[in-house]
mmCIF file of N, CA and C in Angstrom:
data_model
loop_
_atom_site.group_PDB
_atom_site.id
_atom_site.type_symbol
_atom_site.label_atom_id
_atom_site.label_comp_id
_atom_site.label_asym_id
_atom_site.label_seq_id
_atom_site.Cartn_x
_atom_site.Cartn_y
_atom_site.Cartn_z
ATOM 1 N N MET D 1 147.540 23.099 -15.367
ATOM 2 C CA MET D 1 146.587 23.608 -16.347
ATOM 3 C C MET D 1 146.845 22.928 -17.692
ATOM 4 N N ALA D 2 145.825 22.311 -18.228
ATOM 5 C CA ALA D 2 145.953 21.620 -19.511
ATOM 6 C C ALA D 2 146.074 22.640 -20.638
ATOM 7 N N LYS D 3 146.973 22.336 -21.563
ATOM 8 C CA LYS D 3 147.161 23.189 -22.728
ATOM 9 C C LYS D 3 146.795 22.385 -23.971
ATOM 10 N N ASP D 4 146.606 23.062 -25.064
ATOM 11 C CA ASP D 4 146.318 22.370 -26.314
ATOM 12 C C ASP D 4 147.582 21.913 -27.031
ATOM 13 N N ARG D 5 148.677 22.611 -26.828
ATOM 14 C CA ARG D 5 149.934 22.296 -27.513
ATOM 15 C C ARG D 5 151.038 22.140 -26.480
ATOM 16 N N TYR D 6 151.744 21.034 -26.593
ATOM 17 C CA TYR D 6 152.892 20.789 -25.729
ATOM 18 C C TYR D 6 154.115 20.505 -26.597
ATOM 19 N N VAL D 7 155.265 21.004 -26.170
ATOM 20 C CA VAL D 7 156.536 20.699 -26.828
ATOM 21 C C VAL D 7 157.526 20.355 -25.715
ATOM 22 N N TYR D 8 158.051 19.133 -25.763
ATOM 23 C CA TYR D 8 159.018 18.678 -24.765
ATOM 24 C C TYR D 8 160.239 18.102 -25.455
ATOM 25 N N PRO D 9 161.411 18.273 -24.839
ATOM 26 C CA PRO D 9 162.598 17.625 -25.380
ATOM 27 C C PRO D 9 162.619 16.146 -25.005
ATOM 28 N N ALA D 10 163.038 15.349 -25.966
ATOM 29 C CA ALA D 10 163.227 13.916 -25.737
ATOM 30 C C ALA D 10 164.679 13.594 -26.051
ATOM 31 N N ILE D 11 165.230 12.654 -25.336
ATOM 32 C CA ILE D 11 166.595 12.198 -25.614
ATOM 33 C C ILE D 11 166.493 10.850 -26.306
ATOM 34 N N PHE D 12 166.955 10.830 -27.542
ATOM 35 C CA PHE D 12 167.000 9.603 -28.332
ATOM 36 C C PHE D 12 168.368 8.967 -28.093
ATOM 37 N N ASP D 13 168.357 7.740 -27.600
ATOM 38 C CA ASP D 13 169.589 7.017 -27.309
ATOM 39 C C ASP D 13 169.718 5.880 -28.321
ATOM 40 N N TYR D 14 170.689 6.033 -29.226
ATOM 41 C CA TYR D 14 170.876 5.083 -30.325
ATOM 42 C C TYR D 14 171.802 3.951 -29.888
ATOM 43 N N ALA D 15 171.328 2.710 -30.069
ATOM 44 C CA ALA D 15 172.137 1.526 -29.763
ATOM 45 C C ALA D 15 171.983 0.531 -30.909
ATOM 46 N N ASP D 16 172.773 -0.512 -30.882
ATOM 47 C CA ASP D 16 172.726 -1.512 -31.950
ATOM 48 C C ASP D 16 171.356 -2.168 -32.069
ATOM 49 N N ASP D 17 170.645 -2.281 -30.964
ATOM 50 C CA ASP D 17 169.347 -2.973 -30.980
ATOM 51 C C ASP D 17 168.157 -2.016 -31.095
ATOM 52 N N GLY D 18 168.390 -0.739 -31.370
ATOM 53 C CA GLY D 18 167.291 0.198 -31.546
ATOM 54 C C GLY D 18 167.497 1.498 -30.798
ATOM 55 N N ILE D 19 166.428 2.251 -30.697
ATOM 56 C CA ILE D 19 166.466 3.574 -30.073
ATOM 57 C C ILE D 19 165.578 3.558 -28.835
ATOM 58 N N SER D 20 166.147 3.929 -27.716
ATOM 59 C CA SER D 20 165.337 4.137 -26.518
ATOM 60 C C SER D 20 165.167 5.644 -26.360
ATOM 61 N N ILE D 21 163.984 6.030 -25.907
ATOM 62 C CA ILE D 21 163.639 7.452 -25.846
ATOM 63 C C ILE D 21 163.215 7.790 -24.424
ATOM 64 N N GLU D 22 163.723 8.902 -23.944
ATOM 65 C CA GLU D 22 163.412 9.356 -22.587
ATOM 66 C C GLU D 22 163.011 10.825 -22.638
ATOM 67 N N PHE D 23 161.982 11.160 -21.880
ATOM 68 C CA PHE D 23 161.580 12.559 -21.709
ATOM 69 C C PHE D 23 162.020 12.984 -20.314
ATOM 70 N N PRO D 24 163.036 13.847 -20.207
ATOM 71 C CA PRO D 24 163.524 14.246 -18.885
ATOM 72 C C PRO D 24 162.438 14.841 -17.983
ATOM 73 N N ASP D 25 161.443 15.492 -18.577
ATOM 74 C CA ASP D 25 160.403 16.149 -17.779
ATOM 75 C C ASP D 25 159.187 15.267 -17.514
ATOM 76 N N LEU D 26 159.141 14.087 -18.152
ATOM 77 C CA LEU D 26 157.977 13.211 -18.035
ATOM 78 C C LEU D 26 158.434 11.805 -17.630
ATOM 79 N N PRO D 27 158.791 11.627 -16.366
ATOM 80 C CA PRO D 27 159.258 10.312 -15.914
ATOM 81 C C PRO D 27 158.220 9.224 -16.224
ATOM 82 N N GLY D 28 158.720 8.105 -16.697
ATOM 83 C CA GLY D 28 157.832 6.984 -17.010
ATOM 84 C C GLY D 28 157.367 6.961 -18.448
ATOM 85 N N CYS D 29 157.610 8.009 -19.193
ATOM 86 C CA CYS D 29 157.256 8.059 -20.612
ATOM 87 C C CYS D 29 158.496 7.614 -21.377
ATOM 88 N N LEU D 30 158.530 6.334 -21.768
ATOM 89 C CA LEU D 30 159.752 5.733 -22.297
ATOM 90 C C LEU D 30 159.485 4.922 -23.562
ATOM 91 N N PRO D 31 159.141 5.567 -24.664
ATOM 92 C CA PRO D 31 158.941 4.816 -25.908
ATOM 93 C C PRO D 31 160.270 4.318 -26.474
ATOM 94 N N CYS D 32 160.180 3.479 -27.486
ATOM 95 C CA CYS D 32 161.369 3.009 -28.184
ATOM 96 C C CYS D 32 161.030 2.863 -29.664
ATOM 97 N N ALA D 33 162.042 2.604 -30.466
ATOM 98 C CA ALA D 33 161.830 2.508 -31.910
ATOM 99 C C ALA D 33 163.046 1.868 -32.555
ATOM 100 N N GLU D 34 162.884 1.572 -33.846
ATOM 101 C CA GLU D 34 164.007 1.020 -34.614
ATOM 102 C C GLU D 34 164.654 2.068 -35.507
ATOM 103 N N THR D 35 163.874 3.093 -35.915
ATOM 104 C CA THR D 35 164.409 4.154 -36.771
ATOM 105 C C THR D 35 164.067 5.502 -36.155
ATOM 106 N N THR D 36 164.765 6.539 -36.602
ATOM 107 C CA THR D 36 164.477 7.879 -36.095
ATOM 108 C C THR D 36 163.051 8.292 -36.436
ATOM 109 N N GLU D 37 162.626 8.016 -37.665
ATOM 110 C CA GLU D 37 161.264 8.378 -38.078
ATOM 111 C C GLU D 37 160.222 7.688 -37.196
ATOM 112 N N GLU D 38 160.410 6.405 -36.955
ATOM 113 C CA GLU D 38 159.500 5.676 -36.067
ATOM 114 C C GLU D 38 159.605 6.222 -34.643
ATOM 115 N N GLY D 39 160.812 6.624 -34.248
ATOM 116 C CA GLY D 39 161.023 7.174 -32.914
ATOM 117 C C GLY D 39 160.247 8.455 -32.692
ATOM 118 N N VAL D 40 160.252 9.342 -33.677
ATOM 119 C CA VAL D 40 159.495 10.598 -33.564
ATOM 120 C C VAL D 40 158.002 10.294 -33.447
ATOM 121 N N LYS D 41 157.519 9.378 -34.284
ATOM 122 C CA LYS D 41 156.096 8.988 -34.244
ATOM 123 C C LYS D 41 155.743 8.372 -32.887
ATOM 124 N N ASN D 42 156.559 7.410 -32.434
ATOM 125 C CA ASN D 42 156.288 6.752 -31.160
ATOM 126 C C ASN D 42 156.404 7.718 -29.986
ATOM 127 N N ALA D 43 157.366 8.632 -30.068
ATOM 128 C CA ALA D 43 157.546 9.620 -29.002
ATOM 129 C C ALA D 43 156.328 10.532 -28.917
ATOM 130 N N ARG D 44 155.826 10.952 -30.065
ATOM 131 C CA ARG D 44 154.645 11.828 -30.099
ATOM 132 C C ARG D 44 153.427 11.108 -29.490
ATOM 133 N N GLU D 45 153.216 9.869 -29.904
ATOM 134 C CA GLU D 45 152.072 9.108 -29.388
ATOM 135 C C GLU D 45 152.199 8.857 -27.885
ATOM 136 N N ALA D 46 153.395 8.440 -27.461
ATOM 137 C CA ALA D 46 153.610 8.158 -26.034
ATOM 138 C C ALA D 46 153.452 9.420 -25.190
ATOM 139 N N MET D 47 153.980 10.540 -25.694
ATOM 140 C CA MET D 47 153.888 11.790 -24.956
ATOM 141 C C MET D 47 152.433 12.245 -24.844
ATOM 142 N N ALA D 48 151.676 12.142 -25.933
ATOM 143 C CA ALA D 48 150.260 12.540 -25.893
ATOM 144 C C ALA D 48 149.501 11.680 -24.893
ATOM 145 N N LEU D 49 149.729 10.373 -24.908
ATOM 146 C CA LEU D 49 149.038 9.478 -23.976
ATOM 147 C C LEU D 49 149.447 9.775 -22.540
ATOM 148 N N HIS D 50 150.726 9.997 -22.323
ATOM 149 C CA HIS D 50 151.233 10.307 -20.985
ATOM 150 C C HIS D 50 150.614 11.607 -20.454
ATOM 151 N N LEU D 51 150.630 12.640 -21.285
ATOM 152 C CA LEU D 51 150.064 13.933 -20.866
ATOM 153 C C LEU D 51 148.553 13.839 -20.670
ATOM 154 N N TYR D 52 147.866 13.078 -21.510
ATOM 155 C CA TYR D 52 146.426 12.887 -21.347
ATOM 156 C C TYR D 52 146.137 12.239 -19.988
ATOM 157 N N GLY D 53 146.923 11.232 -19.645
ATOM 158 C CA GLY D 53 146.759 10.593 -18.340
ATOM 159 C C GLY D 53 147.006 11.564 -17.196
ATOM 160 N N MET D 54 148.015 12.399 -17.342
ATOM 161 C CA MET D 54 148.290 13.400 -16.309
ATOM 162 C C MET D 54 147.136 14.392 -16.199
ATOM 163 N N GLU D 55 146.583 14.804 -17.345
ATOM 164 C CA GLU D 55 145.437 15.718 -17.327
ATOM 165 C C GLU D 55 144.247 15.075 -16.628
ATOM 166 N N GLN D 56 143.976 13.815 -16.960
ATOM 167 C CA GLN D 56 142.836 13.123 -16.362
ATOM 168 C C GLN D 56 143.000 12.961 -14.857
ATOM 169 N N ASP D 57 144.240 12.716 -14.426
ATOM 170 C CA ASP D 57 144.524 12.549 -12.999
ATOM 171 C C ASP D 57 144.718 13.879 -12.283
ATOM 172 N N ARG D 58 144.649 14.975 -13.043
ATOM 173 C CA ARG D 58 144.872 16.318 -12.508
ATOM 174 C C ARG D 58 146.252 16.454 -11.855
ATOM 175 N N ASP D 59 147.225 15.765 -12.470
ATOM 176 C CA ASP D 59 148.603 15.859 -12.005
ATOM 177 C C ASP D 59 149.211 17.173 -12.485
ATOM 178 N N PHE D 60 150.214 17.621 -11.774
ATOM 179 C CA PHE D 60 150.968 18.797 -12.184
ATOM 180 C C PHE D 60 151.735 18.466 -13.460
ATOM 181 N N ILE D 61 151.593 19.299 -14.464
ATOM 182 C CA ILE D 61 152.333 19.120 -15.722
ATOM 183 C C ILE D 61 153.448 20.151 -15.742
ATOM 184 N N PRO D 62 154.699 19.672 -15.689
ATOM 185 C CA PRO D 62 155.826 20.603 -15.588
ATOM 186 C C PRO D 62 156.087 21.337 -16.896
ATOM 187 N N ASN D 63 156.739 22.474 -16.769
ATOM 188 C CA ASN D 63 157.225 23.169 -17.960
ATOM 189 C C ASN D 63 158.375 22.357 -18.532
ATOM 190 N N PRO D 64 158.540 22.410 -19.843
ATOM 191 C CA PRO D 64 159.655 21.666 -20.448
ATOM 192 C C PRO D 64 160.999 22.301 -20.103
ATOM 193 N N THR D 65 161.991 21.462 -19.952
ATOM 194 C CA THR D 65 163.355 21.932 -19.738
ATOM 195 C C THR D 65 163.864 22.557 -21.027
ATOM 196 N N ASP D 66 164.532 23.674 -20.916
ATOM 197 C CA ASP D 66 165.144 24.308 -22.082
ATOM 198 C C ASP D 66 166.253 23.388 -22.598
ATOM 199 N N ILE D 67 166.291 23.183 -23.904
ATOM 200 C CA ILE D 67 167.269 22.238 -24.456
ATOM 201 C C ILE D 67 168.713 22.666 -24.202
ATOM 202 N N THR D 68 168.934 23.947 -23.950
ATOM 203 C CA THR D 68 170.306 24.395 -23.665
ATOM 204 C C THR D 68 170.783 23.897 -22.303
ATOM 205 N N GLU D 69 169.851 23.446 -21.470
ATOM 206 C CA GLU D 69 170.209 22.933 -20.148
ATOM 207 C C GLU D 69 170.461 21.432 -20.154
ATOM 208 N N LEU D 70 170.176 20.773 -21.265
ATOM 209 C CA LEU D 70 170.336 19.317 -21.343
ATOM 210 C C LEU D 70 171.700 18.958 -21.914
ATOM 211 N N ARG D 71 172.265 17.896 -21.411
ATOM 212 C CA ARG D 71 173.526 17.370 -21.916
ATOM 213 C C ARG D 71 173.272 15.929 -22.345
ATOM 214 N N VAL D 72 173.841 15.575 -23.484
ATOM 215 C CA VAL D 72 173.665 14.214 -23.972
ATOM 216 C C VAL D 72 175.006 13.544 -24.154
ATOM 217 N N GLY D 73 174.970 12.234 -24.108
ATOM 218 C CA GLY D 73 176.190 11.458 -24.285
ATOM 219 C C GLY D 73 176.389 11.046 -25.729
ATOM 220 N N GLN D 74 177.392 10.228 -25.923
ATOM 221 C CA GLN D 74 177.684 9.709 -27.253
ATOM 222 C C GLN D 74 176.499 8.857 -27.706
ATOM 223 N N ASN D 75 176.176 8.925 -28.980
ATOM 224 C CA ASN D 75 175.060 8.186 -29.578
ATOM 225 C C ASN D 75 173.696 8.649 -29.064
ATOM 226 N N GLN D 76 173.637 9.865 -28.554
ATOM 227 C CA GLN D 76 172.368 10.432 -28.104
ATOM 228 C C GLN D 76 172.093 11.730 -28.849
ATOM 229 N N ALA D 77 170.801 12.050 -28.980
ATOM 230 C CA ALA D 77 170.403 13.302 -29.624
ATOM 231 C C ALA D 77 169.170 13.843 -28.922
ATOM 232 N N ILE D 78 169.074 15.163 -28.888
ATOM 233 C CA ILE D 78 167.884 15.817 -28.340
ATOM 234 C C ILE D 78 166.940 16.095 -29.499
ATOM 235 N N VAL D 79 165.688 15.686 -29.330
ATOM 236 C CA VAL D 79 164.653 15.907 -30.338
ATOM 237 C C VAL D 79 163.484 16.595 -29.657
ATOM 238 N N LEU D 80 163.044 17.716 -30.220
ATOM 239 C CA LEU D 80 161.845 18.369 -29.682
ATOM 240 C C LEU D 80 160.623 17.658 -30.238
ATOM 241 N N VAL D 81 159.738 17.260 -29.344
ATOM 242 C CA VAL D 81 158.532 16.530 -29.727
ATOM 243 C C VAL D 81 157.328 17.402 -29.410
ATOM 244 N N GLU D 82 156.467 17.580 -30.417
ATOM 245 C CA GLU D 82 155.286 18.429 -30.270
ATOM 246 C C GLU D 82 154.025 17.588 -30.420
ATOM 247 N N VAL D 83 153.054 17.854 -29.556
ATOM 248 C CA VAL D 83 151.736 17.231 -29.714
ATOM 249 C C VAL D 83 150.661 18.304 -29.646
ATOM 250 N N TRP D 84 149.658 18.136 -30.484
ATOM 251 C CA TRP D 84 148.466 18.974 -30.499
ATOM 252 C C TRP D 84 147.378 18.116 -29.876
ATOM 253 N N MET D 85 146.925 18.471 -28.675
ATOM 254 C CA MET D 85 146.091 17.600 -27.865
ATOM 255 C C MET D 85 144.613 17.513 -28.263
ATOM 256 N N PRO D 86 143.973 18.547 -28.824
ATOM 257 C CA PRO D 86 142.524 18.427 -29.076
ATOM 258 C C PRO D 86 142.106 17.180 -29.863
ATOM 259 N N PRO D 87 142.740 16.847 -30.998
ATOM 260 C CA PRO D 87 142.288 15.635 -31.687
ATOM 261 C C PRO D 87 142.590 14.362 -30.889
ATOM 262 N N PHE D 88 143.690 14.359 -30.133
ATOM 263 C CA PHE D 88 144.020 13.196 -29.317
ATOM 264 C C PHE D 88 142.982 13.023 -28.211
ATOM 265 N N ARG D 89 142.605 14.118 -27.555
ATOM 266 C CA ARG D 89 141.581 14.038 -26.508
ATOM 267 C C ARG D 89 140.263 13.525 -27.090
ATOM 268 N N ASP D 90 139.886 14.030 -28.272
ATOM 269 C CA ASP D 90 138.647 13.574 -28.920
ATOM 270 C C ASP D 90 138.708 12.077 -29.188
ATOM 271 N N GLU D 91 139.841 11.611 -29.699
ATOM 272 C CA GLU D 91 139.999 10.187 -29.994
ATOM 273 C C GLU D 91 139.859 9.354 -28.718
ATOM 274 N N MET D 92 140.453 9.815 -27.641
ATOM 275 C CA MET D 92 140.385 9.080 -26.381
ATOM 276 C C MET D 92 138.956 9.057 -25.828
ATOM 277 N N GLU D 93 138.237 10.157 -25.988
ATOM 278 C CA GLU D 93 136.857 10.220 -25.492
ATOM 279 C C GLU D 93 135.923 9.315 -26.282
ATOM 280 N N LEU D 94 136.233 9.095 -27.557
ATOM 281 C CA LEU D 94 135.358 8.289 -28.414
ATOM 282 C C LEU D 94 135.787 6.824 -28.499
ATOM 283 N N ARG D 95 136.867 6.457 -27.845
ATOM 284 C CA ARG D 95 137.316 5.065 -27.925
ATOM 285 C C ARG D 95 136.313 4.151 -27.231
ATOM 286 N N ALA D 96 136.265 2.940 -27.694
ATOM 287 C CA ALA D 96 135.351 1.957 -27.109
ATOM 288 C C ALA D 96 135.962 1.401 -25.819
ATOM 289 N N VAL D 97 135.111 1.192 -24.838
ATOM 290 C CA VAL D 97 135.532 0.550 -23.595
ATOM 291 C C VAL D 97 134.674 -0.697 -23.399
ATOM 292 N N LYS D 98 135.290 -1.713 -22.871
ATOM 293 C CA LYS D 98 134.587 -2.973 -22.665
ATOM 294 C C LYS D 98 133.876 -2.937 -21.315
ATOM 295 N N LYS D 99 132.621 -3.371 -21.309
ATOM 296 C CA LYS D 99 131.832 -3.463 -20.085
ATOM 297 C C LYS D 99 131.335 -4.890 -19.937
ATOM 298 N N THR D 100 131.374 -5.402 -18.744
ATOM 299 C CA THR D 100 130.834 -6.720 -18.471
ATOM 300 C C THR D 100 129.492 -6.533 -17.777
ATOM 301 N N LEU D 101 128.488 -7.262 -18.259
ATOM 302 C CA LEU D 101 127.169 -7.162 -17.635
ATOM 303 C C LEU D 101 126.533 -8.533 -17.597
ATOM 304 N N SER D 102 125.499 -8.668 -16.819
ATOM 305 C CA SER D 102 124.800 -9.944 -16.668
ATOM 306 C C SER D 102 123.336 -9.762 -17.019
ATOM 307 N N ILE D 103 122.815 -10.709 -17.771
ATOM 308 C CA ILE D 103 121.382 -10.757 -18.077
ATOM 309 C C ILE D 103 120.937 -12.205 -17.941
ATOM 310 N N PRO D 104 119.648 -12.452 -17.727
ATOM 311 C CA PRO D 104 119.173 -13.839 -17.621
ATOM 312 C C PRO D 104 119.425 -14.598 -18.926
ATOM 313 N N LYS D 105 119.716 -15.877 -18.805
ATOM 314 C CA LYS D 105 120.028 -16.703 -19.970
ATOM 315 C C LYS D 105 118.883 -16.697 -20.979
ATOM 316 N N TRP D 106 117.641 -16.767 -20.495
ATOM 317 C CA TRP D 106 116.510 -16.808 -21.430
ATOM 318 C C TRP D 106 116.457 -15.547 -22.289
ATOM 319 N N LEU D 107 116.824 -14.410 -21.680
ATOM 320 C CA LEU D 107 116.811 -13.143 -22.420
ATOM 321 C C LEU D 107 117.961 -13.109 -23.439
ATOM 322 N N ASP D 108 119.112 -13.619 -23.030
ATOM 323 C CA ASP D 108 120.251 -13.708 -23.942
ATOM 324 C C ASP D 108 119.919 -14.614 -25.128
ATOM 325 N N ASP D 109 119.312 -15.768 -24.848
ATOM 326 C CA ASP D 109 118.935 -16.695 -25.926
ATOM 327 C C ASP D 109 117.976 -16.034 -26.908
ATOM 328 N N LEU D 110 116.979 -15.362 -26.394
ATOM 329 C CA LEU D 110 115.992 -14.701 -27.247
ATOM 330 C C LEU D 110 116.650 -13.599 -28.086
ATOM 331 N N ALA D 111 117.507 -12.812 -27.461
ATOM 332 C CA ALA D 111 118.186 -11.727 -28.176
ATOM 333 C C ALA D 111 119.111 -12.283 -29.258
ATOM 334 N N GLN D 112 119.817 -13.358 -28.962
ATOM 335 C CA GLN D 112 120.696 -13.950 -29.968
ATOM 336 C C GLN D 112 119.901 -14.536 -31.123
ATOM 337 N N ASP D 113 118.743 -15.126 -30.829
ATOM 338 C CA ASP D 113 117.869 -15.631 -31.898
ATOM 339 C C ASP D 113 117.435 -14.507 -32.826
ATOM 340 N N GLN D 114 117.295 -13.301 -32.290
ATOM 341 C CA GLN D 114 116.858 -12.133 -33.060
ATOM 342 C C GLN D 114 118.049 -11.338 -33.616
ATOM 343 N N HIS D 115 119.272 -11.859 -33.429
ATOM 344 C CA HIS D 115 120.503 -11.217 -33.916
ATOM 345 C C HIS D 115 120.650 -9.787 -33.388
ATOM 346 N N VAL D 116 120.382 -9.616 -32.106
ATOM 347 C CA VAL D 116 120.504 -8.303 -31.463
ATOM 348 C C VAL D 116 121.987 -7.951 -31.320
ATOM 349 N N ASN D 117 122.347 -6.726 -31.693
ATOM 350 C CA ASN D 117 123.695 -6.215 -31.465
ATOM 351 C C ASN D 117 123.674 -5.554 -30.083
ATOM 352 N N PHE D 118 124.222 -6.258 -29.084
ATOM 353 C CA PHE D 118 124.155 -5.792 -27.701
ATOM 354 C C PHE D 118 124.834 -4.440 -27.514
ATOM 355 N N SER D 119 125.980 -4.237 -28.171
ATOM 356 C CA SER D 119 126.706 -2.981 -28.014
ATOM 357 C C SER D 119 125.870 -1.792 -28.492
ATOM 358 N N HIS D 120 125.299 -1.917 -29.686
ATOM 359 C CA HIS D 120 124.488 -0.811 -30.209
ATOM 360 C C HIS D 120 123.245 -0.579 -29.379
ATOM 361 N N LEU D 121 122.605 -1.655 -28.958
ATOM 362 C CA LEU D 121 121.384 -1.521 -28.152
ATOM 363 C C LEU D 121 121.684 -0.829 -26.819
ATOM 364 N N LEU D 122 122.765 -1.243 -26.171
ATOM 365 C CA LEU D 122 123.127 -0.622 -24.896
ATOM 366 C C LEU D 122 123.495 0.848 -25.083
ATOM 367 N N GLN D 123 124.247 1.151 -26.136
ATOM 368 C CA GLN D 123 124.612 2.550 -26.410
ATOM 369 C C GLN D 123 123.360 3.394 -26.633
ATOM 370 N N ASP D 124 122.451 2.901 -27.468
ATOM 371 C CA ASP D 124 121.220 3.643 -27.755
ATOM 372 C C ASP D 124 120.391 3.839 -26.493
ATOM 373 N N ALA D 125 120.282 2.780 -25.685
ATOM 374 C CA ALA D 125 119.490 2.876 -24.453
ATOM 375 C C ALA D 125 120.123 3.852 -23.461
ATOM 376 N N LEU D 126 121.447 3.820 -23.335
ATOM 377 C CA LEU D 126 122.123 4.749 -22.419
ATOM 378 C C LEU D 126 121.972 6.195 -22.875
ATOM 379 N N LYS D 127 122.128 6.434 -24.177
ATOM 380 C CA LYS D 127 121.962 7.802 -24.693
ATOM 381 C C LYS D 127 120.550 8.309 -24.437
ATOM 382 N N GLN D 128 119.570 7.450 -24.678
ATOM 383 C CA GLN D 128 118.177 7.859 -24.441
ATOM 384 C C GLN D 128 117.943 8.108 -22.955
ATOM 385 N N HIS D 129 118.433 7.221 -22.121
ATOM 386 C CA HIS D 129 118.251 7.347 -20.660
ATOM 387 C C HIS D 129 118.921 8.606 -20.122
ATOM 388 N N LEU D 130 120.092 8.944 -20.662
ATOM 389 C CA LEU D 130 120.855 10.101 -20.188
ATOM 390 C C LEU D 130 120.512 11.384 -20.917
ATOM 391 N N GLY D 131 119.693 11.261 -21.971
ATOM 392 C CA GLY D 131 119.296 12.454 -22.725
ATOM 393 C C GLY D 131 120.438 13.087 -23.478
ATOM 394 N N VAL D 132 121.320 12.259 -24.045
ATOM 395 C CA VAL D 132 122.457 12.787 -24.800
ATOM 396 C C VAL D 132 122.395 12.317 -26.241
ATOM 397 N N LYS D 133 123.061 13.069 -27.089
ATOM 398 C CA LYS D 133 123.170 12.708 -28.506
ATOM 399 C C LYS D 133 124.580 12.205 -28.780
ATOM 400 N N ASP D 134 124.783 11.660 -29.972
ATOM 401 C CA ASP D 134 126.111 11.166 -30.356
ATOM 402 C C ASP D 134 127.129 12.290 -30.274
ATOM 403 N N ARG D 135 128.361 11.928 -29.872
ATOM 404 C CA ARG D 135 129.484 12.855 -29.912
ATOM 405 C C ARG D 135 130.238 12.596 -31.185
ATOM 406 N N VAL D 136 130.489 13.632 -31.937
ATOM 407 C CA VAL D 136 131.251 13.466 -33.177
ATOM 408 C C VAL D 136 132.424 14.407 -33.187
#
């Protein structure tokens, strides 16, 4: 079940060449950073993207491990990372995606002569065809 707010523990592993970050409950979510501040930012972004992908795939989203159950080694720290998903989901829904299409050369030449913006024209035509308005 998708939630709007997630909080998961991350293990920040400090080394001479930077910080590697692991989420024990989210295998494959492995951001890195050079500073703790950048690490928190990168961890938040990576976690939101990872959870969004899990939501889209309808994967099981586990409960976070209680930090009292985690053990860390030398040069490691546990950081609780929180994401608020509604604005992230909105951003993902409104992102541009690239589409490849084919049209006859003569039509392309004519449209380019008229300085047609293909992206806007296709968006407008699809919205009209589907009977939808802009999402904001």
